[in-house]
Tab-separated table of C-alpha atoms in Angstrom:
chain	number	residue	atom	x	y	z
A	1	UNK	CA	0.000	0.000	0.000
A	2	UNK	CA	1.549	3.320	-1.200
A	3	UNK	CA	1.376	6.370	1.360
A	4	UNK	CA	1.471	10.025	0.626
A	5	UNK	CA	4.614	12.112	1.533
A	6	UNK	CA	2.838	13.601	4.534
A	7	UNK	CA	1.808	10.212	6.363
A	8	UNK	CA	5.200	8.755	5.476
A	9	UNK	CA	6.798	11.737	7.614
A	10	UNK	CA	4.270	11.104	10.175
A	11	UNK	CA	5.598	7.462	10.429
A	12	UNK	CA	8.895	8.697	10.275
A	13	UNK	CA	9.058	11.540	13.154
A	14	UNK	CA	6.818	8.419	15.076
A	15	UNK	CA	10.525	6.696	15.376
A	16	UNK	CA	12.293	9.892	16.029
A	17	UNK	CA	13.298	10.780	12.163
A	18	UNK	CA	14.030	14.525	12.160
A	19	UNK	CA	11.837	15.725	9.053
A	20	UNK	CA	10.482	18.810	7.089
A	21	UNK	CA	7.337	20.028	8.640
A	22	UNK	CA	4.660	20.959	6.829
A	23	UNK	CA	0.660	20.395	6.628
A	24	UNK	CA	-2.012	19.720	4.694
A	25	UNK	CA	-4.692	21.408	2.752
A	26	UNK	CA	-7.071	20.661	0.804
A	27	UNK	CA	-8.147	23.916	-1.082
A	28	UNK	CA	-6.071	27.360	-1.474
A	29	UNK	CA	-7.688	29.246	1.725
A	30	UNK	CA	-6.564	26.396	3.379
A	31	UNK	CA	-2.927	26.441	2.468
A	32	UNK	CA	-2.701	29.974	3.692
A	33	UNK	CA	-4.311	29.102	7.387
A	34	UNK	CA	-2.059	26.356	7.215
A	35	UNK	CA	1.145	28.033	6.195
A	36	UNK	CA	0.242	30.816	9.039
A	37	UNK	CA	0.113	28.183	11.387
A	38	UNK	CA	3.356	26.873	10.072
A	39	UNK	CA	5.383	30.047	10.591
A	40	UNK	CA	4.197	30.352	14.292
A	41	UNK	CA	5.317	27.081	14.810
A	42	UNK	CA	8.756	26.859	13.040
A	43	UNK	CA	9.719	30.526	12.476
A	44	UNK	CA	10.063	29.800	8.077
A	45	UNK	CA	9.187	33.053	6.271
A	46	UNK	CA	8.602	30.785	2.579
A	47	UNK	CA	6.765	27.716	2.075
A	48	UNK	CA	7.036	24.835	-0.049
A	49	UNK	CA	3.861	23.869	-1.705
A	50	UNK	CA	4.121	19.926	-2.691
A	51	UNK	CA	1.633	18.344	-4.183
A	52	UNK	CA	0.234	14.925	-2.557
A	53	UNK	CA	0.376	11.763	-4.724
A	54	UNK	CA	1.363	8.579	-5.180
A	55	UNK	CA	4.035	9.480	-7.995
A	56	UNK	CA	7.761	10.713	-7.874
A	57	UNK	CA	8.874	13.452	-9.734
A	58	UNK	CA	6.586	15.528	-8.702
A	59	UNK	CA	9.357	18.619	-8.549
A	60	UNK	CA	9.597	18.036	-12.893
A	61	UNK	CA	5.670	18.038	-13.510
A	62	UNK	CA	5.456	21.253	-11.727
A	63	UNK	CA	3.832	20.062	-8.544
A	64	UNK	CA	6.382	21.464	-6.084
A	65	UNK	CA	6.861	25.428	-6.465
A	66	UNK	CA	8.378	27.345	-3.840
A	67	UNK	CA	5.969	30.149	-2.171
A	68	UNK	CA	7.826	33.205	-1.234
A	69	UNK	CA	4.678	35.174	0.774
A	70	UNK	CA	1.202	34.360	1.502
A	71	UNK	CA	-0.438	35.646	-1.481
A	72	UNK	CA	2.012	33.216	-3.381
A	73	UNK	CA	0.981	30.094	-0.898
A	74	UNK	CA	-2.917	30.917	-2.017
A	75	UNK	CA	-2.077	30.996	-5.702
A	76	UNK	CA	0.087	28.383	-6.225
A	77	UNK	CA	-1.853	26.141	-4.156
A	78	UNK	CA	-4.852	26.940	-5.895
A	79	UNK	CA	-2.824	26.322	-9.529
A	80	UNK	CA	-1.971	22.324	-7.866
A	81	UNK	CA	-4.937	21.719	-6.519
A	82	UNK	CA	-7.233	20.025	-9.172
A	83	UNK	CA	-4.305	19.996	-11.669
A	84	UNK	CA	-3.505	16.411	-13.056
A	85	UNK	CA	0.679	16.115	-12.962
A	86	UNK	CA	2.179	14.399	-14.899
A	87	UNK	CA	5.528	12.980	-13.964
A	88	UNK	CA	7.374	10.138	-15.106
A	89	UNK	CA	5.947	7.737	-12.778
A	90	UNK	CA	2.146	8.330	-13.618
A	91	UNK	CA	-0.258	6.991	-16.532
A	92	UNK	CA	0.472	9.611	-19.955
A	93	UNK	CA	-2.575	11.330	-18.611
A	94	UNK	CA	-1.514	12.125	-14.978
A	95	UNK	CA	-2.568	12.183	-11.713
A	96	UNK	CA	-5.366	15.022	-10.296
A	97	UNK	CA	-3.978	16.011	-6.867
A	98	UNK	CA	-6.301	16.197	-4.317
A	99	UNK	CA	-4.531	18.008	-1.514
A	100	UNK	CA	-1.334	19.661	-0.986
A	101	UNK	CA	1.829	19.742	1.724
A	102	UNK	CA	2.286	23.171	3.086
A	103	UNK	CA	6.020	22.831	4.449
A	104	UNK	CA	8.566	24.577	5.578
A	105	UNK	CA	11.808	26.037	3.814
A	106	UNK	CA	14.364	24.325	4.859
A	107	UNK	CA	16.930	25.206	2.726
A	108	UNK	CA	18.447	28.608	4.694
A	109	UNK	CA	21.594	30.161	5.062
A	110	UNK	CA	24.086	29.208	7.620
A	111	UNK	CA	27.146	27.985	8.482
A	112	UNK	CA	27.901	25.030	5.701
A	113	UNK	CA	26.324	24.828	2.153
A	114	UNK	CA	23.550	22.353	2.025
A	115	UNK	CA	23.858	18.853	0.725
A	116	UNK	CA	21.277	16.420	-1.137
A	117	UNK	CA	21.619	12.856	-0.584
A	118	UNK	CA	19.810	9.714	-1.591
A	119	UNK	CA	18.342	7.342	0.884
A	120	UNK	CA	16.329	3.981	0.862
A	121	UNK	CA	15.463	1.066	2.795
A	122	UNK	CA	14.111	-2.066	0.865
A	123	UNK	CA	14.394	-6.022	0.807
A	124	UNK	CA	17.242	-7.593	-1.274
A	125	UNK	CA	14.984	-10.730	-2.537
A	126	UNK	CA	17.867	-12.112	-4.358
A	127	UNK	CA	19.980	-12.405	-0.514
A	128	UNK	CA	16.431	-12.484	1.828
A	129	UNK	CA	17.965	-9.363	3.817
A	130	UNK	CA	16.710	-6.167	4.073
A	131	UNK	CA	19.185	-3.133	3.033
A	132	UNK	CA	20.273	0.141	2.712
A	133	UNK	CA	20.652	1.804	-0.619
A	134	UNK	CA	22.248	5.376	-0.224
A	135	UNK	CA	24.137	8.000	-2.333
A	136	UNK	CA	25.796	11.312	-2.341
A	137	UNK	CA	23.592	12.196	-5.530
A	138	UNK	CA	20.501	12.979	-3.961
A	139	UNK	CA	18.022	14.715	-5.778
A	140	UNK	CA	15.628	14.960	-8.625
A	141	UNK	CA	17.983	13.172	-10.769
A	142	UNK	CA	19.010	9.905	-8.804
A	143	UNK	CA	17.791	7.427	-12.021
A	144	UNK	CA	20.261	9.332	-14.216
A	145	UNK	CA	22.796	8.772	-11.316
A	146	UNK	CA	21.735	4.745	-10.707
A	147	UNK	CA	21.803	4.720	-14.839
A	148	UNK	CA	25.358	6.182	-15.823
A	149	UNK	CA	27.238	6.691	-12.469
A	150	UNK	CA	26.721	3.222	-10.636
A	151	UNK	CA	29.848	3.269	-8.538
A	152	UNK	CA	28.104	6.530	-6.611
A	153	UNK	CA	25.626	4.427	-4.908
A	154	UNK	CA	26.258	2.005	-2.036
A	155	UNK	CA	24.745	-0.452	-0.180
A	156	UNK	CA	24.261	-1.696	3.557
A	157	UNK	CA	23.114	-5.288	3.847
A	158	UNK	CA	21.536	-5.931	7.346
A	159	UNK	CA	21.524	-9.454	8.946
A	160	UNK	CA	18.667	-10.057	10.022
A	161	UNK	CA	20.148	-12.026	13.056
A	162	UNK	CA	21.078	-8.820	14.252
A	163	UNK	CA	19.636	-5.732	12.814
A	164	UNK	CA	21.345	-2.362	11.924
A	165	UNK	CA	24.916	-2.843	13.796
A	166	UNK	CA	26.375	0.878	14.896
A	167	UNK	CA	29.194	0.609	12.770
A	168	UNK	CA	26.971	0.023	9.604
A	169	UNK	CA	25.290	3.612	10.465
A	170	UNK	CA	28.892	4.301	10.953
A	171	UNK	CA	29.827	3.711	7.290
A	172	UNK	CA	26.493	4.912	6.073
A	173	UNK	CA	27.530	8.836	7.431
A	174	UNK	CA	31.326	8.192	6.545
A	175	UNK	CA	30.721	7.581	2.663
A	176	UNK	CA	28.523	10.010	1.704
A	177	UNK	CA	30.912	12.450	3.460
A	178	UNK	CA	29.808	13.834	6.861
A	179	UNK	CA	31.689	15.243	9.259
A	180	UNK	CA	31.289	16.529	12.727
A	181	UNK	CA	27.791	17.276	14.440
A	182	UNK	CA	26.414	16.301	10.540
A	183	UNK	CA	28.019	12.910	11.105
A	184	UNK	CA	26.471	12.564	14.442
A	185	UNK	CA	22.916	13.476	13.242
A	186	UNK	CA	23.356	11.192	10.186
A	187	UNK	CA	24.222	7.735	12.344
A	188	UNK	CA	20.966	8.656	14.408
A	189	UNK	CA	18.858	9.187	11.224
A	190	UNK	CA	19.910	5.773	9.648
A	191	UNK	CA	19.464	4.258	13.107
A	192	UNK	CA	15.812	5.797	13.007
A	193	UNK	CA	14.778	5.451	9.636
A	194	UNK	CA	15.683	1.428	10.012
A	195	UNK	CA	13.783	1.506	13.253
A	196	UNK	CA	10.689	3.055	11.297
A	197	UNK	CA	10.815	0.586	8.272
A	198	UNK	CA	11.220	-2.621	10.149
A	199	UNK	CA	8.506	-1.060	12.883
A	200	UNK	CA	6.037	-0.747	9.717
A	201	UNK	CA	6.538	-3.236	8.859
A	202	UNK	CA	6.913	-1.374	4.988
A	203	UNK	CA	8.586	-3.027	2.296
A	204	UNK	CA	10.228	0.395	0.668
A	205	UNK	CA	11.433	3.696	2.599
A	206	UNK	CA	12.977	6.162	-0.135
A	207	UNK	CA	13.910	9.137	1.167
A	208	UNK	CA	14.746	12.029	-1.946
A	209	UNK	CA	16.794	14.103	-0.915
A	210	UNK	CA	18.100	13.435	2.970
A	211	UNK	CA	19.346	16.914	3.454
A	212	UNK	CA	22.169	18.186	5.300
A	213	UNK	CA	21.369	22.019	6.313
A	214	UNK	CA	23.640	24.812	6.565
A	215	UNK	CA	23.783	23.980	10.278
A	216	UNK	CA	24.014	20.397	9.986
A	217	UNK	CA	21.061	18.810	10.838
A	218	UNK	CA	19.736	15.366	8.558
A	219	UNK	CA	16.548	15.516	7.743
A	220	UNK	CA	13.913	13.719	5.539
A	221	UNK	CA	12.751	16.570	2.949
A	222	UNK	CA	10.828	13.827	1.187
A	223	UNK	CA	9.053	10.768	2.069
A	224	UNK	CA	8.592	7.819	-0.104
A	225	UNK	CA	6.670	4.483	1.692
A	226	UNK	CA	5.130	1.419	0.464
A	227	UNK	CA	3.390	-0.373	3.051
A	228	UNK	CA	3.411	-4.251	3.022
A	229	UNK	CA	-0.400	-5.255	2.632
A	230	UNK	CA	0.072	-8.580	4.356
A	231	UNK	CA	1.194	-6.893	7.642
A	232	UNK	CA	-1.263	-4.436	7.602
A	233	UNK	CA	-3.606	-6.949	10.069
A	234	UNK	CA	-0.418	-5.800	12.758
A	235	UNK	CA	-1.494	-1.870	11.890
A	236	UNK	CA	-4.852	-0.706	12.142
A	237	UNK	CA	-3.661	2.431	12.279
A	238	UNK	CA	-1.278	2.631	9.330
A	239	UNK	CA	-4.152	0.850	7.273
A	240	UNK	CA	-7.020	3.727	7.797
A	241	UNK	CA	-3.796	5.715	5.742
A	242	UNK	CA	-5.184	4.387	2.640
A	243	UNK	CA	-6.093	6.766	-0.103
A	244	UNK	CA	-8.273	4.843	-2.560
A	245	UNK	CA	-8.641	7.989	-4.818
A	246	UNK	CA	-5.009	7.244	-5.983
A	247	UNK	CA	-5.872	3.475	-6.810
A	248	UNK	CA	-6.860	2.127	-9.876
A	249	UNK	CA	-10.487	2.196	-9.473
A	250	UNK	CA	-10.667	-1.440	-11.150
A	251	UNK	CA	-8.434	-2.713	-8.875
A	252	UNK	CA	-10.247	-1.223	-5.604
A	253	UNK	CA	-13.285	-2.694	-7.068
A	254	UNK	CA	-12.103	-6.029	-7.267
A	255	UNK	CA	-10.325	-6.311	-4.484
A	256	UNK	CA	-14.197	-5.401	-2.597
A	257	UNK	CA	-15.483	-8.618	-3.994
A	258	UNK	CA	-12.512	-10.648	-3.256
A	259	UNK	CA	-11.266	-10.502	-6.472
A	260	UNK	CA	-6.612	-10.537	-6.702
A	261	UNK	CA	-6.656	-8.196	-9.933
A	262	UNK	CA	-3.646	-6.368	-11.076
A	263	UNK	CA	-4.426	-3.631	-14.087
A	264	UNK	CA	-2.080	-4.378	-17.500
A	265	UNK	CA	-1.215	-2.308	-20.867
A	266	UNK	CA	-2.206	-5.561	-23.186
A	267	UNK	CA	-5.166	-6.763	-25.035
A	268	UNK	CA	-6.102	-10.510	-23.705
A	269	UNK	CA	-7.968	-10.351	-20.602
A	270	UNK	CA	-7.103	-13.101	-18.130
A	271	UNK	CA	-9.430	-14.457	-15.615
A	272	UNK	CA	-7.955	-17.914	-14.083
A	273	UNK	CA	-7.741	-19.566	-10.915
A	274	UNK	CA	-4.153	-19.857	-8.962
A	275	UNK	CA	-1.469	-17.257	-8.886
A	276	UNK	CA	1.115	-19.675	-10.391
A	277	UNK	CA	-1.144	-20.581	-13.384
A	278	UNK	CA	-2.199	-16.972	-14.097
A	279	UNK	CA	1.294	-16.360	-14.016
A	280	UNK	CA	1.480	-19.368	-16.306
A	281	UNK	CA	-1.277	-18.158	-18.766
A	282	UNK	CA	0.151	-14.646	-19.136
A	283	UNK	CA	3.690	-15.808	-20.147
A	284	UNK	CA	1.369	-18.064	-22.807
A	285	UNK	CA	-0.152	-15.149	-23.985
A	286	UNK	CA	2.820	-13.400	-24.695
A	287	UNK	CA	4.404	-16.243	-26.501
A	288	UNK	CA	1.477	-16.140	-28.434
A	289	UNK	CA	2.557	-12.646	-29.676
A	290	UNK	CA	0.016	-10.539	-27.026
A	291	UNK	CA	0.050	-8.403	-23.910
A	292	UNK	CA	-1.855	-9.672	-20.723
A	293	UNK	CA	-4.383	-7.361	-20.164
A	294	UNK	CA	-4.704	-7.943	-16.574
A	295	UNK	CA	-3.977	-10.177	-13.776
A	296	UNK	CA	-7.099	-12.060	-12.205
A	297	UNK	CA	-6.953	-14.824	-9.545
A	298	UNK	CA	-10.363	-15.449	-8.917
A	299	UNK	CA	-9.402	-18.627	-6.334
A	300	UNK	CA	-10.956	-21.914	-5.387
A	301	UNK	CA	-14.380	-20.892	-6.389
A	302	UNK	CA	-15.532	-19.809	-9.771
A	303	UNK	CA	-19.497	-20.299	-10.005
A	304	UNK	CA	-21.564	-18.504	-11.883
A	305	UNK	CA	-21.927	-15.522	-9.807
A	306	UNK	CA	-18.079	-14.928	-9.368
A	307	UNK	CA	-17.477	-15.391	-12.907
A	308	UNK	CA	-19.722	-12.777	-13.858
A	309	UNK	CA	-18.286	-10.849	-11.861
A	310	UNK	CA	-14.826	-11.218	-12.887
A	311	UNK	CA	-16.631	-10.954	-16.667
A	312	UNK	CA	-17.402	-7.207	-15.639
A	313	UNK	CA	-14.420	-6.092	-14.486
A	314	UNK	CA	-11.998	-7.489	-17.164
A	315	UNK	CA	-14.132	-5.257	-19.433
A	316	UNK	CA	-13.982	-2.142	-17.922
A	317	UNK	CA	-10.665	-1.878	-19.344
A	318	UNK	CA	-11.670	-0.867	-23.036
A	319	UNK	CA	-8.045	-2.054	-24.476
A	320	UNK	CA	-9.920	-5.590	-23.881
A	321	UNK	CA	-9.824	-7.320	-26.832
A	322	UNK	CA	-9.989	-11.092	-26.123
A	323	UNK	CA	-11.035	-13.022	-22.572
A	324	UNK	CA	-9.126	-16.229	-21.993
A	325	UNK	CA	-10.160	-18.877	-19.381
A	326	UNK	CA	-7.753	-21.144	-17.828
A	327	UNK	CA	-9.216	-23.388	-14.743
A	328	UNK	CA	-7.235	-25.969	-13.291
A	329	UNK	CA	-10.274	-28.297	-12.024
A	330	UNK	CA	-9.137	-29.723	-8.486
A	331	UNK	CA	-11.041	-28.444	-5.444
A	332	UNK	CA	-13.816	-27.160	-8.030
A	333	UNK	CA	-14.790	-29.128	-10.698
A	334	UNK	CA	-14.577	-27.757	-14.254
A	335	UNK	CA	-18.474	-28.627	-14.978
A	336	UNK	CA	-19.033	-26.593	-12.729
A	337	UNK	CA	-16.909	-23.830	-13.944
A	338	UNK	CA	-18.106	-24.488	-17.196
A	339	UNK	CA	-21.827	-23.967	-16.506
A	340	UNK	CA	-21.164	-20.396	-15.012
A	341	UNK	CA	-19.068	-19.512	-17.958
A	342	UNK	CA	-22.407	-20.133	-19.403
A	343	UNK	CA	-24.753	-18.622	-17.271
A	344	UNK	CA	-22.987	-15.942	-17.003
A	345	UNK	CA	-22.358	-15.595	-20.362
A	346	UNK	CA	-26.029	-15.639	-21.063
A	347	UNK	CA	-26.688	-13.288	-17.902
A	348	UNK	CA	-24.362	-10.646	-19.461
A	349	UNK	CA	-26.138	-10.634	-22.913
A	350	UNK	CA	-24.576	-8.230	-25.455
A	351	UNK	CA	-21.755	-6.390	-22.211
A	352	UNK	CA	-19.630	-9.616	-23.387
A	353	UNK	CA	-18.578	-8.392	-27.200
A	354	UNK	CA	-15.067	-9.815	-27.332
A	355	UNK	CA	-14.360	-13.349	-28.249
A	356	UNK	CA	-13.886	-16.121	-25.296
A	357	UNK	CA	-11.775	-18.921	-25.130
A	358	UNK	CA	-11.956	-21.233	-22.168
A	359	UNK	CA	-9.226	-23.743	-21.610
A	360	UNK	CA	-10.295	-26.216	-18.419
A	361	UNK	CA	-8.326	-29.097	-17.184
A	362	UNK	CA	-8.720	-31.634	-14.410
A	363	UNK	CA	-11.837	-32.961	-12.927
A	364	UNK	CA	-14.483	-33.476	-15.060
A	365	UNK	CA	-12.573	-31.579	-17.833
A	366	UNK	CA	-14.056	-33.474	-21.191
A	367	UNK	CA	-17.825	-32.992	-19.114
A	368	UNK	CA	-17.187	-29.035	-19.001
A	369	UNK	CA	-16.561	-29.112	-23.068
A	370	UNK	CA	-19.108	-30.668	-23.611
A	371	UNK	CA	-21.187	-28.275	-21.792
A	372	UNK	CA	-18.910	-25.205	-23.353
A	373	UNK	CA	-19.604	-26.983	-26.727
A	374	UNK	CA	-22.998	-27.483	-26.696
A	375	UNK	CA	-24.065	-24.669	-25.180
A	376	UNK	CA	-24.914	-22.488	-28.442
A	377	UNK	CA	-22.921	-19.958	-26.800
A	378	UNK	CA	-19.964	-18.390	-29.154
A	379	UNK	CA	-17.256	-19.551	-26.298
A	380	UNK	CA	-14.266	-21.222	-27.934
A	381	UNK	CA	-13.064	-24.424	-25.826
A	382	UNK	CA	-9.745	-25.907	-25.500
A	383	UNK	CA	-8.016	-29.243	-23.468
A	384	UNK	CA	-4.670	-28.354	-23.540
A	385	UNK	CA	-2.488	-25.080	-22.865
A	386	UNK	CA	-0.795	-24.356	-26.873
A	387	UNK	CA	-4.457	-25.104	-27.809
A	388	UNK	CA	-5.839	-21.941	-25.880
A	389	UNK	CA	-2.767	-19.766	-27.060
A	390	UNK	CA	-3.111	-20.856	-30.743
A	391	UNK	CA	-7.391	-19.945	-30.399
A	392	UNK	CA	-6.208	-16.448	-29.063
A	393	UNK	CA	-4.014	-15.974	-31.869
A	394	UNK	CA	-6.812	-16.823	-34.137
A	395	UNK	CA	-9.931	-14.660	-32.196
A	396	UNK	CA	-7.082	-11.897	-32.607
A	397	UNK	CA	-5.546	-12.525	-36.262
């Protein structure tokens, strides 16, 4: 589950992570109460306005603008809010943002200059230990850095055994170049971001930039989280976080009804039963020459009611151009899969207008073609896995 920048910070200053302050609004009178508010609190004179969603690169669509007085908070906030950015990490047609950050400038004179660096907590699947990704590139540019200057970003693998050791935080502040009271502060911020992520139980911290100030201080000036969803039982709390508004609205619908359905770019719908054999069927449909169009597990039970379902949503996606079936009969029997394939087939009437092809397999498989080919229905039926790919090749050719 992705978080907004603001309720990633709250997490973060939770575990004692020194961060930007700021607050929300959700319209431009708003912003100004809230960046009056601000200035009592903190003492900044400007405000950054950042727009809240669940995209990076927000600074290159024009969604975070520096406000130098109050009159500037109100119009810039009112320019962000209801705008849909567009950054590189959001669909061609962008994002609308909702609300905004009101936060504090952070970037005064003093002492030092300031310094941008790159920070991120996430699980090394390859090695089953968490780690610690970190540069001295921080910034808007840190995929041109990861792209053509590798050998400026490091890495900090944790044992799980025995967590975050002190001279790991140690190395952490020493290679990106800290010295003095900034080195201090930095050890205590990797201790305390680490200490927030594993507490989270998250499965991604990114923190773009990690600042040091003129008067060296570390803090977060960004906040990047990605919740695991199977630990979220553990967090009530963190779970109420959720912003729907910034889901794919197919996706929050199935996932209402009990549906697993992950939204695609291809044109072969997918609607099968197991997460290894949809992952199965989609790797056949692209050595058939097509895109998966989605992901949909629609588990142990697939009677007529549920497959109608799962019929409605797969065609809400209007790049639909094909619905293939793939039903491995063991706890449920493929007759029975086959006859709600049919009923709700005739159910839907004319809302089904792409060809189907329905491949089932296991018990009672040669019953359920029968039923599939007898039915008068213009479903296309298939025994065996090359035989589905090669009738989705042909409904498509």
């Amino acid at each position: 589950m992705n978080l907004h920048e603001y309720q990633g910070k709250e997490i973060l200053a939770s575990y004692g992570v020194r961060v930007q302050r700021g607050h929300v609004a959700n319209n431009a009178e708003e912003a100004v109460e809230k960046a009056k508010q601000l200035t009592a609190e903190t003492g900044t004179g400007w405000h950054v306005i950042k727009a809240q969603i669940h995209a990076g690169g927000r600074g290159k669509g024009g969604g975070v603008k520096l406000a130098k007085n109050l009159d500037q908070v109100k119009e810039i906030a009112g320019q962000i809010i209801g705008m849909d950015l567009i950054t590189p990490q959001t669909p061609p047609t962008g994002k609308k943002v909702h609300k905004v950050l009101v936060a504090e400038d952070v970037y005064y004179p003093g002492e030092s200059e300031t310094k941008e660096f790159y920070m991120s907590v996430l699980l090394n699947r390859g090695k089953g230990r968490n780690m610690i990704m970190y540069s001295t590139e921080g910034g808007m540019d840190i995929e041109e850095v990861a792209e053509h200057t590798p050998h400026l970003i490091f890495t900090e693998e944790i044992d799980p055994a025995v967590g975050l050791q002190g001279f790991q935080a140690r190395r952490i502040a020493f290679n990106l170049g800290c010295e003095g009271n900034a080195f201090k502060e930095m050890v205590k911020f990797v201790d305390a971001l680490y200490k927030a992520y594993i507490g989270s139980d998250s499965s991604m911290f990114e923190i773009n930039p990690v600042l040091k100030t003129s008067d060296n201080k570390i803090m977060a000036v960004d906040a990047k989280v990605v919740l695991d969803d199977n630990a979220l039982f553990r967090h009530p709390n963190l779970a109420e976080m959720r912003d729907v508004r910034e889901e794919n609205p197919i996706e929050v619908e199935a996932k209402e009804v009990g549906l697993n359905y992950v939204d695609l770019d291809g044109t072969v719908g997918c609607m099968v039963n197991g997460a290894g054999l949809a992952m199965a069927t989609m790797d056949l449909i692209k050595y058939a020459g097509f895109e998966p169009a989605n992901f949909l597990d629609v588990g142990g039970t697939a009677d007529a009611k549920r497959v109608e379902t799962a019929f409605r949503i797969i065609l809400k996606d209007p790049n639909v151009k094909a619905i293939l079936i793939n039903i491995f009969g063991g706890i449920v029997r493929c007759d029975r899969v086959a006859q709600g394939v049919v009923d709700a087939y005739k159910n839907m009437g004319d809302a089904i207008n792409v060809p189907i092809i329905v491949r089932l397999q296991g018990t009672n498989a040669e019953i359920a073609k029968e039923l599939i080919d007898n039915s008068g229905m213009p479903i296309l039926s298939a025994v065996q896995f090359q035989e589905a790919a090669d009738q989705v090749k042909a409904a498509l050719s």
